[in-house]
Each structure stands twice: as structure tokens, then as C-alpha cells.
Amino acid sequence: MKTAPKLFLQIQQPELATELLALPSLRQFELTISQQGHCWLAQLADSQCDLAIIEANAEQQNQLQALSQSSVLDKVQCLFLSQGEPSMIMDHLMGQGAGVHYRAPFNFTQLKANLDELFWALDPSPQAPSPQTSYLDQFGLLVGSSPCMHQLYRTLRKVAATNANTFLIGESGTGKELVANTLHLFSQRSDQAFIAVNCAALSPELIDSELFGHVKGAFTGAHKDHIGVFEQAEGGTLFLDEVTEMPYEHQAKLLRVLESGEYRPVGSQSFKQAKVRVVAATNRTPKDAIDEEKFREDLYFRLAHFPIQVPPLRNRQGDAVGLAQHFLAYRNTQDHSNKALSSQAINKIAQYQWPGNVRELKHTIERAFILAEQTILPEHIVTGGLADAASDSQSHIPAGMPLEDIEKMAILKTLADNQGNRNNTAQQLGISVKTLYNKLDKYGTDSLAHV
Ligand SMILES: Nc1ncnc2c1ncn2[C@@H]1O[C@H](COP(=O)(O)OP(=O)(O)OP(=O)(O)O)[C@@H](O)[C@H]1O
């Protein structure tokens, strides 16, 4: 019979032991609880445990010293909990790569994430979670249990409590819009509007009108008043995605609004107050965009009261498989189906580097869901370039597949190959950026994770 990975627990303080034993993440392991206050190393060596949680205090110096010279370290990963007093032996153990040293006050969220990740890594044949459920932690609209996502959640909680403009920096498809939306949800503005604008998709002729609105008759074709996004987001949050792609001269206008807190709709004589929190984002390195004179440095400093890095999927240990299960669970629920990932497909997902980040992963699961009958096999997990896509589609498109599904596959594949860059995708597909956005809206592909 399959058994769970084994965990050895050596904690002397009863309150700490009780707190740890209350964690479901700890109880999923098969536990060996050591009662041997001062000679636990022999017990650990005999226990055949994969992981150990050890309270490292001054009384344990001898045992820790012995541990550092023992072959137990080759087989067991250790999590040490200490009160934080400087300790040569702990420094030595860390230098040997013995594991992680947590200092009081202990961050149980971080510990829990680490235990979950180790559980999945140690379990030789993880029991596939139900294809109808998702097991990752969630914060606002963001899903992920890895330590760097928990770090992001902590930052967002703090920043959300302020009114500061925030600048999100992260590769395409890492979830910057979801981060912005989550920031809004956790802020005091959550009962007001969240308005997202993609600055790269705004046509230079209409950009002022889109941002600040216009009055009837302001220009040919202005048949009625138009409310700009600053006014639509009044009291709430305005998300300016791909802000580094805004034409340079319009960046100066945006800067003026941020500085003065006022703007004037096109053709209007009167000013309006900009009572919004601006969250901007880019998938470039801001410094590069500034050096290339694509992005104004003064605007960067105005926007970046709080710069926040959104980590790429490759740094979110353990999250790729969890997110795949998450997207599949939602798709199954939506379609009243029960498609499941085979263990080989799970391995393929875990090993792939996901250059297009969460978006690429999500679209890959979308495609796999369409292609698979019941069990998602590695060949349904289509990654790779356009050439592969062409041959893949030829071999996989079943006769009678609705044209809409084929179009959707072509769009998702091209988006993934372009790492989420909508301009390049639209160009390759031979459609306008606006048409691409309309199609994405229609298919609900970008709103799936918001469910
Ligand atoms: N942590 C996450 N949990 C769930 N879904 C996510 C997560 N991160 C991203 N997604 C999904 O991945 C897709 C891309 O996310 P999003 O559009 O927010 O990325 P982005 O960084 O703003 O991309 P771009 O730079 O192209 O504008 C969306 O469908 C989103 O729902």
C-alpha cells in the first residue's frame, strides 16, 4: 500500500509542538514524534524519515554538532526552528545545505507552503487530486502556494492599505492584471470601480479621449460626450497595463495629471479632479525602456511609489502543476466534465520551463482539454513553436471539430508562442489588436481565472 512521506518531529516546547501539530500541512505526513529530548539523532537515523523538523536551542548543541557530521543529512531534509540566538553550529549546518532555518517569531504560512511543496516533491507517486478540485492557496484572485507567491501576498496586503501609486514589473503572462485587481479588492476602494486599460492597444489619435474623455463635437465623429477611463475609475483603481508602450508625448500628459490631480476632457473648458489610484504595469525592464527613450523617467518615478516584482512561473516552485490542476478543475466544472491529467502529463507540465508563464500554461491546459477525450496525455500538452503547432494541429484536430474551437486554438497557440504579446499575435494572425481583444473576450479565455 502506498504510504505518505515520513516526517520526524523533535520539538521540546509543548506550545510550539501543539501549534505545529495543528497544521494540516504537517499532518499529511506519516509522523514520528520524538520524545528523546537529548539523544534524538539515533532515533532520527533509525526512523527512515524523509524530512525532520527540529527545534534548535542551546541544549541541542551536541546533537546538532553530531548531526552535522552524520550521514543522516544525505537522506533527510531538515527544517530547524530556533529563537534566533547566533549559533556557530546552525551557521555550519546551513553552510552544508542541511535545510531551512526558521527564526522566531515563526511564519507559519511560509512553513506551511514549504511543507506542502516538500510533500509533493517527496511523494514518489502523488495521488492525483480530483480533477474537479484545486489545491493551491489563493489570495484575492491569485492562486499559488510557492514561497515567492506568499511573499507577494504579504507585500500586496501592505501596499493595498495605502493610496500609493504602484508599478508592477513582470514578464508577460505572469498575472500582473490579476495582481492589480487583487490590490484593488484588498484596498478601501474595493466598492468602487476597477478599470483596466491596455496602453499598447490605444490608437494614438484616440488616446486622449480614451484617458480623459471628450465632449460632444470636440472632433469629427464625436457625436456625444464620452467618459474617459480616469472618470470611469473615479474613487477606485485605474490599471494602466503596458504603460511603457504609451506614445512618448502622451506620457507627458499622463504625468501632468498625476502631478496636478486634474485633467480636461478633449474639447471641454473645465477641469475634472482625478481621484483614482493608478496601478501601472510593464513586462519590460523599466530601466531599459528609459534608456531606450521609450519611457519617461519622471513618469516612472511618479508611478513607482511602490514597485512590485511579479515572479515568473519558473520561480514558483511546485505551482505549475497546481495551477494546471486549478485551470482544469474550473474547465471541468464549466463543462460538467471529469477530464483528468495522466501522471506522465503531470511530469511534462512539471518539467517544462513555461516561457510564456501562467498564460501559456493556462492556454496549454485549454488546448489539452479540447484535444483529450477523457485522460489528458503528454501528447495533448502542446508546447513548442509554430512549426510544431501546425503539425500538431494537423494530427490532432478531430474531424467535425467546431470552427470556433479551431480558431480559438490558433489564437491561444499564437499568443503562447508570442509570450502573450498581443501586438505580435494580432500581426501574425492577420487581424487587428482590437479584433484579437474582442475574440479573447468572446472566448472568455482571460476571464477564466477570475471565476
Ligand atoms: N496566480 C495566478 N492564478 C490564476 N491565474 C493566473 C495567475 N496568474 C496569471 N493567471 C492567468 O494567466 C493569464 C495572464 O494573466 P494576466 O493577463 O494578469 O498577465 P499579465 O502579466 O498582465 O500579462 P501581460 O503582460 O501580457 O499584460 C490570465 O488568464 C490570468 O487569469
XYZ file of C-alpha atoms and ligand atoms in Angstrom:
482
model
C 0.000 0.000 0.000
C 1.217 3.499 -0.806
C 2.380 5.415 2.282
C 2.847 9.132 2.768
C 6.332 10.679 3.093
C 7.617 10.441 6.657
C 8.319 13.383 8.932
C 10.327 13.349 12.179
C 9.315 15.936 14.783
C 11.673 16.915 17.591
C 10.224 19.883 19.473
C 10.691 20.470 23.178
C 8.322 23.423 23.788
C 4.809 21.968 24.247
C 3.043 25.106 22.890
C 5.140 25.082 19.730
C 4.583 21.350 19.269
C 0.817 21.865 19.639
C 0.840 24.702 17.111
C 2.780 22.646 14.597
C 0.633 19.555 15.058
C -2.445 21.648 14.314
C -1.170 22.322 10.755
C -2.899 20.093 8.161
C 0.220 20.507 6.012
C 2.216 18.718 8.706
C -0.370 16.048 9.449
C -0.416 14.883 5.821
C 2.986 13.235 6.535
C 3.390 9.955 8.397
C 4.685 11.312 11.715
C 7.373 10.115 14.104
C 7.224 12.322 17.216
C 10.437 12.130 19.183
C 10.213 12.071 22.983
C 14.008 11.809 23.356
C 14.966 15.296 24.499
C 18.734 14.933 24.154
C 19.531 11.894 22.040
C 17.144 12.162 19.145
C 19.779 11.801 16.431
C 19.953 7.990 16.783
C 16.175 7.848 16.638
C 16.155 10.062 13.539
C 18.775 7.855 11.871
C 16.621 4.746 12.506
C 13.332 6.358 11.596
C 13.727 6.292 7.787
C 12.097 9.720 7.700
C 12.438 11.950 4.630
C 12.027 15.210 6.474
C 12.713 16.426 10.030
C 11.521 19.446 11.984
C 13.996 20.100 14.767
C 13.913 22.703 17.493
C 17.448 24.054 17.610
C 18.174 25.583 21.004
C 21.314 25.858 23.131
C 20.618 22.497 24.818
C 20.735 20.754 21.463
C 24.265 21.897 20.540
C 25.792 18.416 20.918
C 23.110 16.664 18.910
C 23.263 19.344 16.200
C 27.040 19.028 16.123
C 26.701 15.256 15.708
C 24.053 15.791 13.007
C 26.432 17.975 11.015
C 28.911 15.066 10.883
C 26.310 12.394 10.272
C 25.295 10.756 7.001
C 21.676 11.384 8.063
C 21.987 14.736 6.303
C 22.380 12.959 2.970
C 18.945 11.372 3.344
C 16.865 13.745 5.429
C 15.870 17.334 4.689
C 15.738 19.385 7.890
C 13.693 22.378 8.949
C 15.191 23.955 12.088
C 13.247 26.250 14.383
C 15.240 28.482 16.735
C 14.718 31.526 18.901
C 17.272 33.350 16.745
C 20.301 33.430 19.014
C 23.558 33.461 16.979
C 24.824 29.903 16.669
C 28.018 28.669 15.033
C 26.647 25.183 14.617
C 23.491 26.457 12.881
C 25.638 28.563 10.558
C 27.691 25.468 9.836
C 24.597 23.326 9.142
C 23.206 25.981 6.798
C 26.592 26.123 5.043
C 26.305 22.356 4.496
C 22.899 22.832 2.863
C 21.161 20.903 5.670
C 17.839 22.648 5.078
C 15.996 25.787 6.169
C 16.492 27.656 9.440
C 13.356 29.463 10.662
C 13.866 32.033 13.390
C 11.158 33.100 15.892
C 8.602 34.608 15.534
C 7.778 31.777 13.136
C 5.975 32.448 9.895
C 3.549 29.535 9.778
C 2.228 30.487 6.339
C 5.712 30.167 4.916
C 6.322 26.960 6.833
C 3.039 25.516 5.597
C 3.927 26.367 1.966
C 7.303 24.738 2.384
C 5.775 21.592 3.920
C 3.241 21.308 1.086
C 5.942 21.726 -1.509
C 8.187 19.139 0.159
C 5.261 16.755 0.491
C 4.643 16.896 -3.256
C 8.341 16.660 -4.045
C 8.876 13.674 -1.722
C 5.778 11.705 -2.600
C 7.023 9.206 -5.195
C 3.603 8.668 -6.756
C 1.444 11.590 -5.780
C -2.179 10.682 -5.699
C -3.728 12.744 -8.449
C -6.059 15.264 -6.838
C -9.614 15.120 -8.038
C -9.888 16.775 -11.469
C -12.790 18.788 -10.031
C -10.760 20.465 -7.302
C -7.921 22.895 -6.930
C -5.476 22.539 -4.046
C -3.286 25.655 -4.226
C -3.572 28.560 -1.794
C -5.419 31.634 -3.018
C -5.084 35.338 -2.196
C -7.667 37.557 -3.849
C -7.704 36.448 -7.485
C -4.227 34.965 -7.335
C -3.617 31.270 -6.995
C -0.300 29.799 -5.824
C 1.322 28.234 -2.762
C 5.012 28.799 -3.515
C 7.113 30.879 -1.107
C 7.537 33.708 -3.642
C 3.761 33.942 -4.126
C 3.286 34.121 -0.355
C 5.894 36.867 -0.301
C 3.888 38.692 -2.990
C 0.648 38.244 -0.988
C 2.300 39.834 2.068
C 3.535 42.802 0.006
C 0.114 43.262 -1.602
C -1.640 43.239 1.765
C 0.637 46.062 2.963
C 0.501 48.122 -0.231
C -3.282 47.737 -0.564
C -3.728 49.583 2.720
C -2.074 52.696 1.227
C -3.087 55.051 -1.584
C 0.321 54.949 -3.225
C 0.644 54.545 -6.977
C 2.066 51.124 -7.715
C 4.153 49.833 -10.572
C 4.018 46.137 -11.398
C 7.006 44.702 -13.194
C 6.936 41.182 -14.524
C 7.228 39.113 -17.657
C 4.237 38.803 -19.922
C 1.597 36.415 -18.630
C 2.756 36.389 -15.013
C -0.588 37.746 -13.815
C 0.051 41.485 -13.448
C -3.560 42.351 -14.193
C -4.730 39.861 -11.569
C -2.259 41.389 -9.116
C -3.651 44.870 -9.843
C -7.198 43.628 -9.420
C -6.289 41.872 -6.165
C -4.656 45.056 -4.898
C -7.926 46.831 -5.615
C -10.004 44.154 -3.874
C -7.924 44.431 -0.704
C -7.977 48.238 -0.689
C -10.529 50.589 0.814
C -11.617 51.382 -2.743
C -12.938 47.887 -3.355
C -16.549 49.024 -3.569
C -15.618 51.446 -6.382
C -14.645 50.647 -9.977
C -11.548 48.805 -11.175
C -10.838 49.895 -14.747
C -8.107 48.250 -16.823
C -6.693 49.840 -19.967
C -4.081 48.356 -22.242
C -1.942 51.321 -23.285
C -0.406 49.342 -26.174
C -3.833 48.838 -27.743
C -4.843 52.534 -27.663
C -4.653 54.221 -31.031
C -2.560 57.431 -30.833
C -5.438 59.503 -32.294
C -7.909 58.440 -29.638
C -5.659 58.100 -26.622
C -6.539 61.480 -25.022
C -10.207 60.802 -25.469
C -9.870 57.253 -24.043
C -7.996 58.511 -20.993
C -9.720 61.814 -20.282
C -12.983 61.632 -22.263
C -14.354 64.159 -24.742
C -17.349 66.400 -25.122
C -19.836 66.248 -27.971
C -18.472 67.995 -31.071
C -14.855 68.021 -29.844
C -13.759 66.474 -33.158
C -15.302 64.943 -36.268
C -17.185 61.851 -35.181
C -17.604 62.976 -31.539
C -21.391 62.681 -31.714
C -21.877 62.569 -27.965
C -19.957 63.045 -24.716
C -17.546 60.242 -23.876
C -16.412 59.437 -20.354
C -12.684 58.663 -20.159
C -11.144 55.947 -18.004
C -9.985 58.445 -15.346
C -13.611 59.332 -14.737
C -14.850 55.751 -15.066
C -12.405 54.746 -12.328
C -13.387 57.683 -10.085
C -12.820 56.741 -6.431
C -11.445 53.373 -7.492
C -8.383 51.985 -9.245
C -7.137 52.633 -12.777
C -4.873 49.891 -14.141
C -2.602 51.103 -16.954
C -1.217 47.934 -18.495
C 1.849 48.074 -20.765
C 2.296 51.727 -19.802
C 5.801 51.798 -21.304
C 4.154 51.333 -24.742
C 2.162 54.577 -24.493
C 3.384 57.116 -27.108
C 6.085 59.314 -25.562
C 4.228 62.607 -25.976
C 1.122 61.204 -24.253
C 3.252 60.112 -21.313
C 3.884 63.811 -20.569
C 0.112 64.402 -20.391
C -0.320 61.461 -18.054
C 2.476 62.794 -15.874
C 0.761 66.183 -15.648
C -2.462 64.558 -14.460
C -0.619 62.551 -11.832
C 1.187 65.656 -10.621
C -1.705 68.088 -10.598
C -4.539 65.650 -9.895
C -6.530 67.393 -12.663
C -7.387 66.718 -16.295
C -9.507 68.252 -19.012
C -11.704 66.158 -21.348
C -10.966 66.826 -25.030
C -12.935 69.879 -26.187
C -14.017 70.827 -22.671
C -13.307 74.167 -20.987
C -13.406 72.832 -17.459
C -11.067 70.617 -15.436
C -12.009 67.486 -13.536
C -10.391 66.029 -10.462
C -8.543 62.690 -10.894
C -9.487 60.843 -7.713
C -8.073 57.473 -8.646
C -5.313 55.200 -7.539
C -3.131 54.340 -10.509
C -1.567 50.925 -10.798
C 0.677 50.664 -13.850
C 2.427 47.639 -15.298
C 5.090 46.688 -17.767
C 6.663 43.491 -18.988
C 9.849 45.322 -19.869
C 12.681 46.218 -17.539
C 11.757 49.883 -16.825
C 15.400 50.965 -16.876
C 15.839 49.566 -20.404
C 12.710 51.351 -21.635
C 14.010 54.584 -20.065
C 17.482 54.132 -21.585
C 15.907 53.485 -24.998
C 13.904 56.722 -24.548
C 10.626 54.848 -24.870
C 9.549 55.621 -21.344
C 9.888 58.867 -19.369
C 11.960 58.561 -16.241
C 9.907 61.254 -14.430
C 6.733 59.291 -15.164
C 8.359 56.128 -13.835
C 9.131 57.823 -10.519
C 5.590 59.225 -10.322
C 4.090 55.802 -10.886
C 6.537 53.725 -8.909
C 5.907 54.793 -5.316
C 5.799 51.042 -4.813
C 7.487 48.955 -7.496
C 6.409 45.309 -7.158
C 8.061 42.437 -9.000
C 5.643 39.728 -10.106
C 7.639 36.480 -10.153
C 7.826 34.368 -13.315
C 6.275 30.908 -13.147
C 9.702 29.245 -13.242
C 10.451 30.711 -9.768
C 7.195 29.456 -8.238
C 8.322 26.045 -7.086
C 5.557 23.493 -7.262
C 2.927 25.920 -8.587
C 2.935 24.899 -12.279
C 1.296 21.521 -11.667
C -1.046 23.024 -9.082
C -2.136 25.761 -11.500
C -2.666 23.196 -14.253
C -4.973 21.244 -11.895
C -6.664 24.521 -10.964
C -7.417 25.533 -14.572
C -8.542 22.010 -15.371
C -10.857 21.931 -12.351
C -12.560 25.151 -13.491
C -12.869 23.874 -17.051
C -14.327 20.585 -15.811
C -16.839 22.447 -13.652
C -17.782 24.743 -16.536
C -18.292 21.844 -18.957
C -19.698 19.356 -16.388
C -16.883 17.001 -17.357
C -14.321 14.986 -15.463
C -11.173 15.051 -17.608
C -8.007 14.233 -15.674
C -4.258 14.656 -16.181
C -2.277 11.424 -16.506
C 0.818 11.180 -14.305
C 3.028 11.460 -17.452
C 1.214 14.672 -18.402
C 1.815 15.971 -14.860
C 5.535 15.198 -15.242
C 5.637 17.013 -18.575
C 3.998 20.082 -17.002
C 6.387 19.980 -14.026
C 9.459 19.746 -16.238
C 8.606 22.348 -18.883
C 10.034 25.851 -18.372
C 6.871 27.837 -19.384
C 8.500 30.832 -21.109
C 5.030 32.363 -21.555
C 4.322 31.958 -17.866
C 0.855 31.364 -16.375
C -0.888 32.464 -19.581
C 0.960 29.868 -21.631
C 0.219 27.206 -19.025
C -3.447 28.158 -18.938
C -3.783 28.119 -22.715
C -1.943 24.810 -22.888
C -4.468 23.297 -20.480
C -7.298 24.844 -22.519
C -5.947 23.166 -25.655
C -5.323 19.877 -23.890
C -8.868 19.950 -22.568
C -10.240 20.394 -26.090
C -7.972 17.697 -27.548
C -8.324 14.984 -24.899
C -11.265 12.621 -24.767
C -11.070 11.810 -21.067
C -7.484 11.478 -19.868
C -5.040 14.247 -20.743
C -1.891 12.551 -22.053
C 1.555 14.120 -22.674
C 0.795 14.491 -26.403
C -2.171 16.728 -25.532
C 0.175 19.084 -23.656
C 1.270 21.001 -26.744
C 4.117 23.417 -26.029
C 6.848 24.334 -28.573
C 6.946 26.571 -31.668
C 4.661 27.415 -34.548
C 6.004 24.642 -36.764
C 5.095 22.125 -34.078
C 1.727 23.767 -33.753
C 0.995 23.301 -37.435
C 1.902 19.631 -37.415
C 0.244 19.104 -34.042
C -2.987 20.634 -35.219
C -2.976 18.514 -38.344
C -2.601 15.337 -36.363
C -4.913 16.321 -33.527
C -7.828 18.259 -34.988
C -10.610 15.722 -34.945
C -12.966 15.697 -37.941
C -16.021 17.747 -37.136
C -14.296 19.967 -34.576
C -16.267 23.241 -34.447
C -14.553 26.038 -36.398
C -14.776 28.248 -33.340
C -12.664 25.797 -31.349
C -10.078 25.664 -34.152
C -9.931 29.469 -34.260
C -9.581 29.553 -30.501
C -6.713 27.045 -30.627
C -4.918 29.087 -33.299
C -5.269 32.259 -31.227
C -4.157 30.653 -27.966
C -1.203 28.921 -29.597
C -0.038 32.100 -31.328
C -0.435 34.068 -28.098
C 1.606 31.487 -26.206
C 4.318 31.484 -28.870
C 4.472 35.259 -28.627
C 4.633 35.051 -24.845
C 1.379 36.897 -24.508
C 2.350 39.844 -26.713
C -0.962 40.833 -28.270
C 0.517 43.131 -30.918
C 2.739 40.424 -32.398
C -0.036 37.850 -32.078
C -2.517 40.022 -33.945
C 0.063 40.728 -36.633
C 0.835 37.021 -37.153
C -2.849 36.109 -37.236
C -3.536 38.912 -39.710
C -6.129 40.634 -37.521
C -6.163 43.960 -35.659
C -5.283 44.147 -31.975
C -8.846 45.246 -31.283
C -10.260 42.175 -33.067
C -7.895 39.998 -31.052
C -9.170 41.555 -27.800
C -12.772 41.066 -28.924
C -12.119 37.410 -29.696
C -10.378 36.843 -26.353
C -13.333 38.475 -24.617
C -15.764 36.348 -26.587
C -13.996 33.110 -25.696
C -13.667 34.207 -22.088
C -10.103 32.913 -22.104
C -8.746 35.750 -19.991
C -11.639 35.777 -17.611
C -11.488 32.078 -16.772
C -9.140 32.599 -13.821
C -11.406 35.315 -12.441
C -14.199 32.763 -11.976
N -1.543 33.388 -9.988
C -2.488 33.177 -10.909
N -3.567 32.454 -10.587
C -4.523 32.198 -11.506
N -4.485 32.633 -12.784
C -3.454 33.365 -13.145
C -2.402 33.680 -12.232
N -1.506 34.445 -12.877
C -1.962 34.599 -14.130
N -3.135 33.957 -14.300
C -3.899 33.879 -15.562
O -2.950 33.969 -16.618
C -3.425 34.843 -17.644
C -2.481 36.013 -17.801
O -2.606 36.864 -16.679
P -2.554 38.458 -16.800
O -3.260 38.937 -18.020
O -2.954 39.022 -15.485
O -0.971 38.583 -17.037
P -0.150 39.898 -17.372
O 1.143 39.751 -16.655
O -0.990 41.112 -17.056
O 0.083 39.765 -18.920
P 0.556 40.928 -19.995
O 1.946 41.321 -19.593
O 0.530 40.225 -21.293
O -0.441 42.036 -19.890
C -4.818 35.282 -17.238
O -5.730 34.407 -17.846
C -4.826 35.087 -15.740
O -6.120 34.836 -15.306
